Amino acid sequence: MEFEVFDWGLVEYSRALSLQKEAYFKVKEGNPESALIICSHYPVITIGRRGERKNLLVSEEELRLRAVSLSCVERGGDITYHGPGQLTAYPIFNLACLKKDIHFFLRNLEEVALCFLMGLGIKGQRLPGLTGVWLGDKKIASVGIAVKNWITYHGLTINIKSNDLENFRLIRPCGMDVEMTCAEEALGRELEMCVLKKRLIEKFQEVFCPAEAILWQR
Amino acid sequence: MAKVVLPELGEKIEKAVVSFWYFKEGDRVKEKDDLVELATDKATFNLPSPCSGILLEITVSEGDTAKIGDILAVIQEE
């Protein structure tokens, strides 16, 4: 499988969602075969199909005061937060070119996060029965996907910057009493997002298409 | 009559929750239209209609769980 890479920078969640859908239709037509979108979002709380409002711990008024928007989305999973201190990847992958297996894909997304963190010197782990990547009992990376005609959208978010953890206190992430952590907190030093983007793209290639020599970038 | 069956979604996935029906009973559907959305733990999956026709019966309602191989709906083929 081969994928084309798109760097959308810092983008509104709702804008990214409509762009993802455009990318989905292009992949469905086979051009490109698959796409990988890398971006960060302005502060937003998203609620998946299995999400419940009770896991939002503050009023919508307070969200407005904090300049955090709210969005209900057609992905699996419960409630989560996206912000500028995270690296988000939306693989629009045609699983017909890879393997028609949703859990295989989810586990490989976790593998991307594990390899990425390992490259930074952070040893993350999976926890039995849970999705995502964890440091001890704190979560550092989240996954949630939607699949249509065996083409995936939504994806993977890795917490990078420590100044973006505060907004997780507005929710019960994934409907659980889970504490979030980030790469900066684990390392005790600041990280540059632009350098990390390239590393994340490389990890996607290593995990999903190690035999491909060419990585198309746009 | 065509039966809409919950297909294999991958290893270790034995069931899924019907999260959303795009049509109601009596509606006309086209082949490949998104018919029903299913949710597993961290993924939603859209199942397209296997044929064109009238959606005669929905056998698993929104919020209910279906096992792989279960019949979700019946379509009167055209």
Tab-separated table of C-alpha atoms in Angstrom:
chain	number	residue	atom	x	y	z
A	1	MET	CA	0.000	0.000	0.000
A	2	GLU	CA	1.140	3.527	-0.716
A	3	PHE	CA	-0.187	6.759	0.743
A	4	GLU	CA	0.039	10.437	-0.041
A	5	VAL	CA	0.785	12.799	2.867
A	6	PHE	CA	-1.021	16.051	3.565
A	7	ASP	CA	0.087	18.512	6.265
A	8	TRP	CA	-2.848	20.710	7.213
A	9	GLY	CA	-1.048	22.540	10.048
A	10	LEU	CA	-3.338	24.038	12.706
A	11	VAL	CA	-6.909	23.648	11.494
A	12	GLU	CA	-10.455	23.958	12.878
A	13	TYR	CA	-11.864	20.529	13.683
A	14	SER	CA	-15.041	21.054	11.620
A	15	ARG	CA	-12.985	22.190	8.616
A	16	ALA	CA	-10.724	19.152	8.982
A	17	LEU	CA	-13.774	16.897	9.110
A	18	SER	CA	-15.136	18.166	5.802
A	19	LEU	CA	-11.661	17.944	4.238
A	20	GLN	CA	-11.383	14.356	5.503
A	21	LYS	CA	-14.620	13.536	3.721
A	22	GLU	CA	-13.262	15.029	0.497
A	23	ALA	CA	-10.129	12.921	0.919
A	24	TYR	CA	-12.324	9.864	1.545
A	25	PHE	CA	-14.085	10.309	-1.814
A	26	LYS	CA	-10.745	10.711	-3.602
A	27	VAL	CA	-9.425	7.512	-2.019
A	28	LYS	CA	-12.689	5.766	-2.919
A	29	GLU	CA	-12.014	6.705	-6.545
A	30	GLY	CA	-8.498	5.304	-6.169
A	31	ASN	CA	-6.550	8.546	-6.511
A	32	PRO	CA	-4.586	8.566	-4.271
A	33	GLU	CA	-4.682	4.928	-3.210
A	34	SER	CA	-4.624	6.086	0.414
A	35	ALA	CA	-3.926	9.380	2.184
A	36	LEU	CA	-2.348	10.371	5.489
A	37	ILE	CA	-3.327	13.727	6.957
A	38	ILE	CA	-1.264	15.264	9.750
A	39	CYS	CA	-2.580	18.270	11.675
A	40	SER	CA	-3.332	19.897	15.013
A	41	HIS	CA	-6.623	21.459	16.067
A	42	TYR	CA	-7.838	24.580	17.770
A	43	PRO	CA	-9.310	23.523	21.152
A	44	VAL	CA	-12.354	21.292	20.621
A	45	ILE	CA	-14.208	18.555	22.480
A	46	THR	CA	-15.629	15.809	20.269
A	47	ILE	CA	-18.238	13.224	21.207
A	48	GLY	CA	-18.319	9.930	19.279
A	49	ARG	CA	-21.352	7.746	18.554
A	50	ARG	CA	-20.962	5.904	21.848
A	51	GLY	CA	-20.393	9.128	23.758
A	52	GLU	CA	-22.592	10.535	26.472
A	53	ARG	CA	-23.109	14.168	27.429
A	54	LYS	CA	-22.650	13.304	31.098
A	55	ASN	CA	-18.946	12.827	30.359
A	56	LEU	CA	-18.737	16.544	29.584
A	57	LEU	CA	-18.071	17.935	33.060
A	58	VAL	CA	-18.745	21.624	32.416
A	59	SER	CA	-21.532	23.637	30.798
A	60	GLU	CA	-21.421	24.632	27.152
A	61	GLU	CA	-21.295	28.230	28.411
A	62	GLU	CA	-18.026	27.494	30.203
A	63	LEU	CA	-16.645	25.901	27.046
A	64	ARG	CA	-17.429	29.106	25.161
A	65	LEU	CA	-15.654	31.162	27.838
A	66	ARG	CA	-12.608	28.944	27.471
A	67	ALA	CA	-12.785	29.156	23.655
A	68	VAL	CA	-13.276	25.392	23.410
A	69	SER	CA	-15.810	24.291	20.784
A	70	LEU	CA	-17.969	21.149	20.906
A	71	SER	CA	-18.645	18.727	18.074
A	72	CYS	CA	-20.597	15.444	17.757
A	73	VAL	CA	-18.937	13.144	15.255
A	74	GLU	CA	-19.550	9.844	13.481
A	75	ARG	CA	-16.645	7.875	14.888
A	76	GLY	CA	-16.410	5.137	17.474
A	77	GLY	CA	-15.454	5.894	21.031
A	78	ASP	CA	-16.761	8.332	23.592
A	79	ILE	CA	-15.685	11.881	24.407
A	80	THR	CA	-12.257	13.350	23.801
A	81	TYR	CA	-10.406	16.629	23.526
A	82	HIS	CA	-8.250	17.939	20.679
A	83	GLY	CA	-5.929	20.918	20.962
A	84	PRO	CA	-2.914	22.621	19.416
A	85	GLY	CA	-0.519	20.713	21.687
A	86	GLN	CA	-1.404	17.385	20.112
A	87	LEU	CA	-0.309	15.729	16.923
A	88	THR	CA	-3.290	14.264	15.112
A	89	ALA	CA	-3.110	11.824	12.200
A	90	TYR	CA	-6.048	10.962	9.974
A	91	PRO	CA	-5.175	7.922	7.869
A	92	ILE	CA	-7.663	7.712	5.002
A	93	PHE	CA	-6.559	4.178	4.226
A	94	ASN	CA	-8.242	1.748	1.886
A	95	LEU	CA	-8.190	-1.437	3.955
A	96	ALA	CA	-8.979	-3.431	0.812
A	97	CYS	CA	-5.319	-2.677	-0.134
A	98	LEU	CA	-4.085	-3.687	3.325
A	99	LYS	CA	-6.288	-6.085	5.310
A	100	LYS	CA	-10.038	-5.998	5.810
A	101	ASP	CA	-9.837	-6.147	9.579
A	102	ILE	CA	-10.844	-3.267	11.827
A	103	HIS	CA	-8.964	-4.458	14.900
A	104	PHE	CA	-5.827	-5.144	12.868
A	105	PHE	CA	-5.976	-1.511	11.787
A	106	LEU	CA	-6.613	-0.199	15.333
A	107	ARG	CA	-3.724	-2.262	16.739
A	108	ASN	CA	-1.443	-0.949	14.005
A	109	LEU	CA	-2.418	2.637	14.804
A	110	GLU	CA	-1.365	1.929	18.389
A	111	GLU	CA	1.857	0.429	17.028
A	112	VAL	CA	2.561	3.698	15.172
A	113	ALA	CA	2.123	5.631	18.434
A	114	LEU	CA	4.288	3.145	20.383
A	115	CYS	CA	7.116	3.351	17.800
A	116	PHE	CA	6.852	7.136	17.611
A	117	LEU	CA	7.110	7.471	21.404
A	118	MET	CA	9.938	4.920	21.549
A	119	GLY	CA	11.840	7.153	19.109
A	120	LEU	CA	11.554	9.948	21.669
A	121	GLY	CA	12.769	7.646	24.431
A	122	ILE	CA	9.309	7.094	25.917
A	123	LYS	CA	8.223	3.526	26.576
A	124	GLY	CA	4.459	3.419	26.114
A	125	GLN	CA	2.289	0.334	26.451
A	126	ARG	CA	-1.085	-1.114	25.524
A	127	LEU	CA	-3.454	-2.000	28.339
A	128	PRO	CA	-5.514	-5.213	27.999
A	129	GLY	CA	-9.064	-4.549	26.869
A	130	LEU	CA	-8.437	-0.840	26.255
A	131	THR	CA	-7.573	1.076	23.128
A	132	GLY	CA	-4.834	3.684	22.989
A	133	VAL	CA	-1.311	3.967	24.356
A	134	TRP	CA	-0.518	4.441	28.009
A	135	LEU	CA	2.359	5.402	30.302
A	136	GLY	CA	1.586	3.487	33.466
A	137	ASP	CA	-2.071	4.253	34.084
A	138	LYS	CA	-1.983	7.587	32.246
A	139	LYS	CA	-3.060	7.838	28.619
A	140	ILE	CA	-0.762	9.495	26.096
A	141	ALA	CA	-2.335	8.553	22.742
A	142	SER	CA	-5.959	7.975	21.712
A	143	VAL	CA	-7.471	6.211	18.707
A	144	GLY	CA	-11.000	6.300	17.296
A	145	ILE	CA	-11.926	5.433	13.743
A	146	ALA	CA	-14.814	5.227	11.318
A	147	VAL	CA	-14.868	2.847	8.348
A	148	LYS	CA	-16.948	3.197	5.208
A	149	ASN	CA	-16.577	0.823	2.272
A	150	TRP	CA	-13.427	-0.419	4.041
A	151	ILE	CA	-11.923	3.073	3.842
A	152	THR	CA	-10.935	4.528	7.214
A	153	TYR	CA	-11.209	8.044	8.553
A	154	HIS	CA	-10.692	9.758	11.908
A	155	GLY	CA	-7.616	8.215	13.538
A	156	LEU	CA	-4.864	8.804	16.073
A	157	THR	CA	-3.985	11.643	18.449
A	158	ILE	CA	-0.776	11.844	20.480
A	159	ASN	CA	-0.485	14.297	23.367
A	160	ILE	CA	2.736	16.277	22.979
A	161	LYS	CA	2.667	19.648	24.770
A	162	SER	CA	2.114	19.877	28.524
A	163	ASN	CA	0.308	23.229	28.278
A	164	ASP	CA	-2.590	21.473	26.524
A	165	LEU	CA	-3.416	18.913	29.232
A	166	GLU	CA	-5.514	21.291	31.333
A	167	ASN	CA	-8.528	21.100	29.000
A	168	PHE	CA	-8.838	17.324	29.551
A	169	ARG	CA	-10.211	18.225	32.991
A	170	LEU	CA	-13.357	19.467	31.232
A	171	ILE	CA	-14.302	15.881	30.330
A	172	ARG	CA	-14.120	12.259	31.428
A	173	PRO	CA	-11.876	11.168	28.528
A	174	CYS	CA	-13.389	8.155	26.729
A	175	GLY	CA	-16.024	8.028	29.488
A	176	MET	CA	-13.469	6.805	32.006
A	177	ASP	CA	-11.794	8.311	35.046
A	178	VAL	CA	-8.473	8.338	33.297
A	179	GLU	CA	-5.646	10.787	33.694
A	180	MET	CA	-3.923	12.022	30.552
A	181	THR	CA	-0.232	12.668	30.117
A	182	CYS	CA	1.919	13.929	27.244
A	183	ALA	CA	5.377	13.529	25.731
A	184	GLU	CA	6.740	16.723	27.306
A	185	GLU	CA	5.583	15.637	30.760
A	186	ALA	CA	7.199	12.214	30.284
A	187	LEU	CA	10.505	13.703	29.127
A	188	GLY	CA	10.592	16.820	31.313
A	189	ARG	CA	11.554	19.022	28.377
A	190	GLU	CA	9.975	21.000	25.551
A	191	LEU	CA	9.464	19.496	22.108
A	192	GLU	CA	9.095	21.085	18.674
A	193	MET	CA	5.974	19.992	16.830
A	194	CYS	CA	7.364	20.501	13.321
A	195	VAL	CA	10.201	17.987	13.865
A	196	LEU	CA	7.793	15.452	15.346
A	197	LYS	CA	5.430	15.563	12.362
A	198	LYS	CA	8.072	14.133	10.073
A	199	ARG	CA	8.861	11.365	12.561
A	200	LEU	CA	5.192	10.444	12.846
A	201	ILE	CA	4.870	10.154	9.057
A	202	GLU	CA	7.948	7.909	9.001
A	203	LYS	CA	6.422	5.645	11.660
A	204	PHE	CA	3.227	5.297	9.621
A	205	GLN	CA	5.330	4.191	6.696
A	206	GLU	CA	7.363	1.735	8.784
A	207	VAL	CA	4.261	0.127	10.274
A	208	PHE	CA	1.833	0.133	7.348
A	209	CYS	CA	4.008	-0.088	4.238
A	210	PRO	CA	7.597	-1.002	5.124
A	211	ALA	CA	8.288	-2.310	1.616
A	212	GLU	CA	7.446	0.968	-0.121
A	213	ALA	CA	10.539	2.955	-1.034
A	214	ILE	CA	8.733	6.088	-2.120
A	215	LEU	CA	6.692	8.283	0.132
A	216	TRP	CA	4.654	10.775	-1.834
A	217	GLN	CA	4.360	14.083	-0.085
A	218	ARG	CA	2.285	17.147	-0.780
B	1	MET	CA	-35.740	-11.194	-0.627
B	2	ALA	CA	-32.223	-10.281	0.401
B	3	LYS	CA	-31.026	-10.651	3.949
B	4	VAL	CA	-28.586	-8.069	5.298
B	5	VAL	CA	-26.132	-9.924	7.500
B	6	LEU	CA	-23.516	-8.560	9.895
B	7	PRO	CA	-20.277	-9.505	8.083
B	8	GLU	CA	-16.904	-10.468	9.495
B	9	LEU	CA	-15.279	-7.239	10.700
B	10	GLY	CA	-11.971	-8.695	11.774
B	11	GLU	CA	-10.277	-11.026	14.203
B	12	LYS	CA	-11.740	-11.143	17.700
B	13	ILE	CA	-14.747	-9.013	16.742
B	14	GLU	CA	-17.782	-11.099	17.613
B	15	LYS	CA	-20.462	-8.450	17.903
B	16	ALA	CA	-21.303	-4.829	17.191
B	17	VAL	CA	-23.929	-2.349	18.282
B	18	VAL	CA	-26.335	-1.032	15.660
B	19	SER	CA	-25.745	2.689	16.101
B	20	PHE	CA	-27.690	4.249	13.242
B	21	TRP	CA	-30.126	3.246	10.493
B	22	TYR	CA	-29.925	5.542	7.466
B	23	PHE	CA	-33.379	4.369	6.297
B	24	LYS	CA	-36.638	3.262	7.896
B	25	GLU	CA	-38.851	0.309	7.055
B	26	GLY	CA	-40.704	0.876	3.784
B	27	ASP	CA	-37.995	3.144	2.326
B	28	ARG	CA	-36.546	2.517	-1.108
B	29	VAL	CA	-32.788	1.832	-0.992
B	30	LYS	CA	-30.200	1.643	-3.732
B	31	GLU	CA	-27.363	-0.847	-3.955
B	32	LYS	CA	-24.246	0.491	-2.155
B	33	ASP	CA	-26.191	3.175	-0.271
B	34	ASP	CA	-25.075	3.451	3.337
B	35	LEU	CA	-27.717	1.332	5.048
B	36	VAL	CA	-26.688	0.940	8.660
B	37	GLU	CA	-23.873	2.086	10.906
B	38	LEU	CA	-22.421	-0.315	13.454
B	39	ALA	CA	-20.139	0.497	16.357
B	40	THR	CA	-17.524	-1.629	18.045
B	41	ASP	CA	-15.437	-0.378	20.940
B	42	LYS	CA	-13.400	2.241	19.077
B	43	ALA	CA	-14.690	2.080	15.540
B	44	THR	CA	-17.834	2.759	13.596
B	45	PHE	CA	-18.479	0.792	10.431
B	46	ASN	CA	-20.936	1.602	7.659
B	47	LEU	CA	-22.621	-1.319	5.964
B	48	PRO	CA	-23.854	-0.625	2.422
B	49	SER	CA	-27.067	-2.040	1.013
B	50	PRO	CA	-26.335	-5.291	-0.877
B	51	CYS	CA	-29.012	-4.543	-3.490
B	52	SER	CA	-31.656	-2.062	-4.616
B	53	GLY	CA	-35.217	-2.478	-3.347
B	54	ILE	CA	-37.584	-1.781	-0.468
B	55	LEU	CA	-36.354	-2.080	3.109
B	56	LEU	CA	-39.015	-4.491	4.345
B	57	GLU	CA	-37.895	-5.157	7.879
B	58	ILE	CA	-35.283	-3.968	10.352
B	59	THR	CA	-34.582	-6.860	12.703
B	60	VAL	CA	-32.015	-5.203	14.994
B	61	SER	CA	-32.924	-1.775	16.330
B	62	GLU	CA	-30.598	1.124	17.091
B	63	GLY	CA	-28.829	0.542	20.390
B	64	ASP	CA	-29.164	-3.242	20.182
B	65	THR	CA	-26.233	-5.624	19.747
B	66	ALA	CA	-25.828	-8.060	16.862
B	67	LYS	CA	-23.443	-10.988	16.498
B	68	ILE	CA	-21.426	-11.704	13.349
B	69	GLY	CA	-23.765	-13.549	10.965
B	70	ASP	CA	-26.966	-12.136	12.502
B	71	ILE	CA	-29.615	-10.843	10.122
B	72	LEU	CA	-29.970	-7.069	10.518
B	73	ALA	CA	-32.636	-6.376	7.903
B	74	VAL	CA	-34.574	-7.817	4.984
B	75	ILE	CA	-34.798	-6.090	1.598
B	76	GLN	CA	-37.377	-6.831	-1.111
B	77	GLU	CA	-35.218	-6.831	-4.213
B	78	GLU	CA	-36.294	-4.960	-7.319
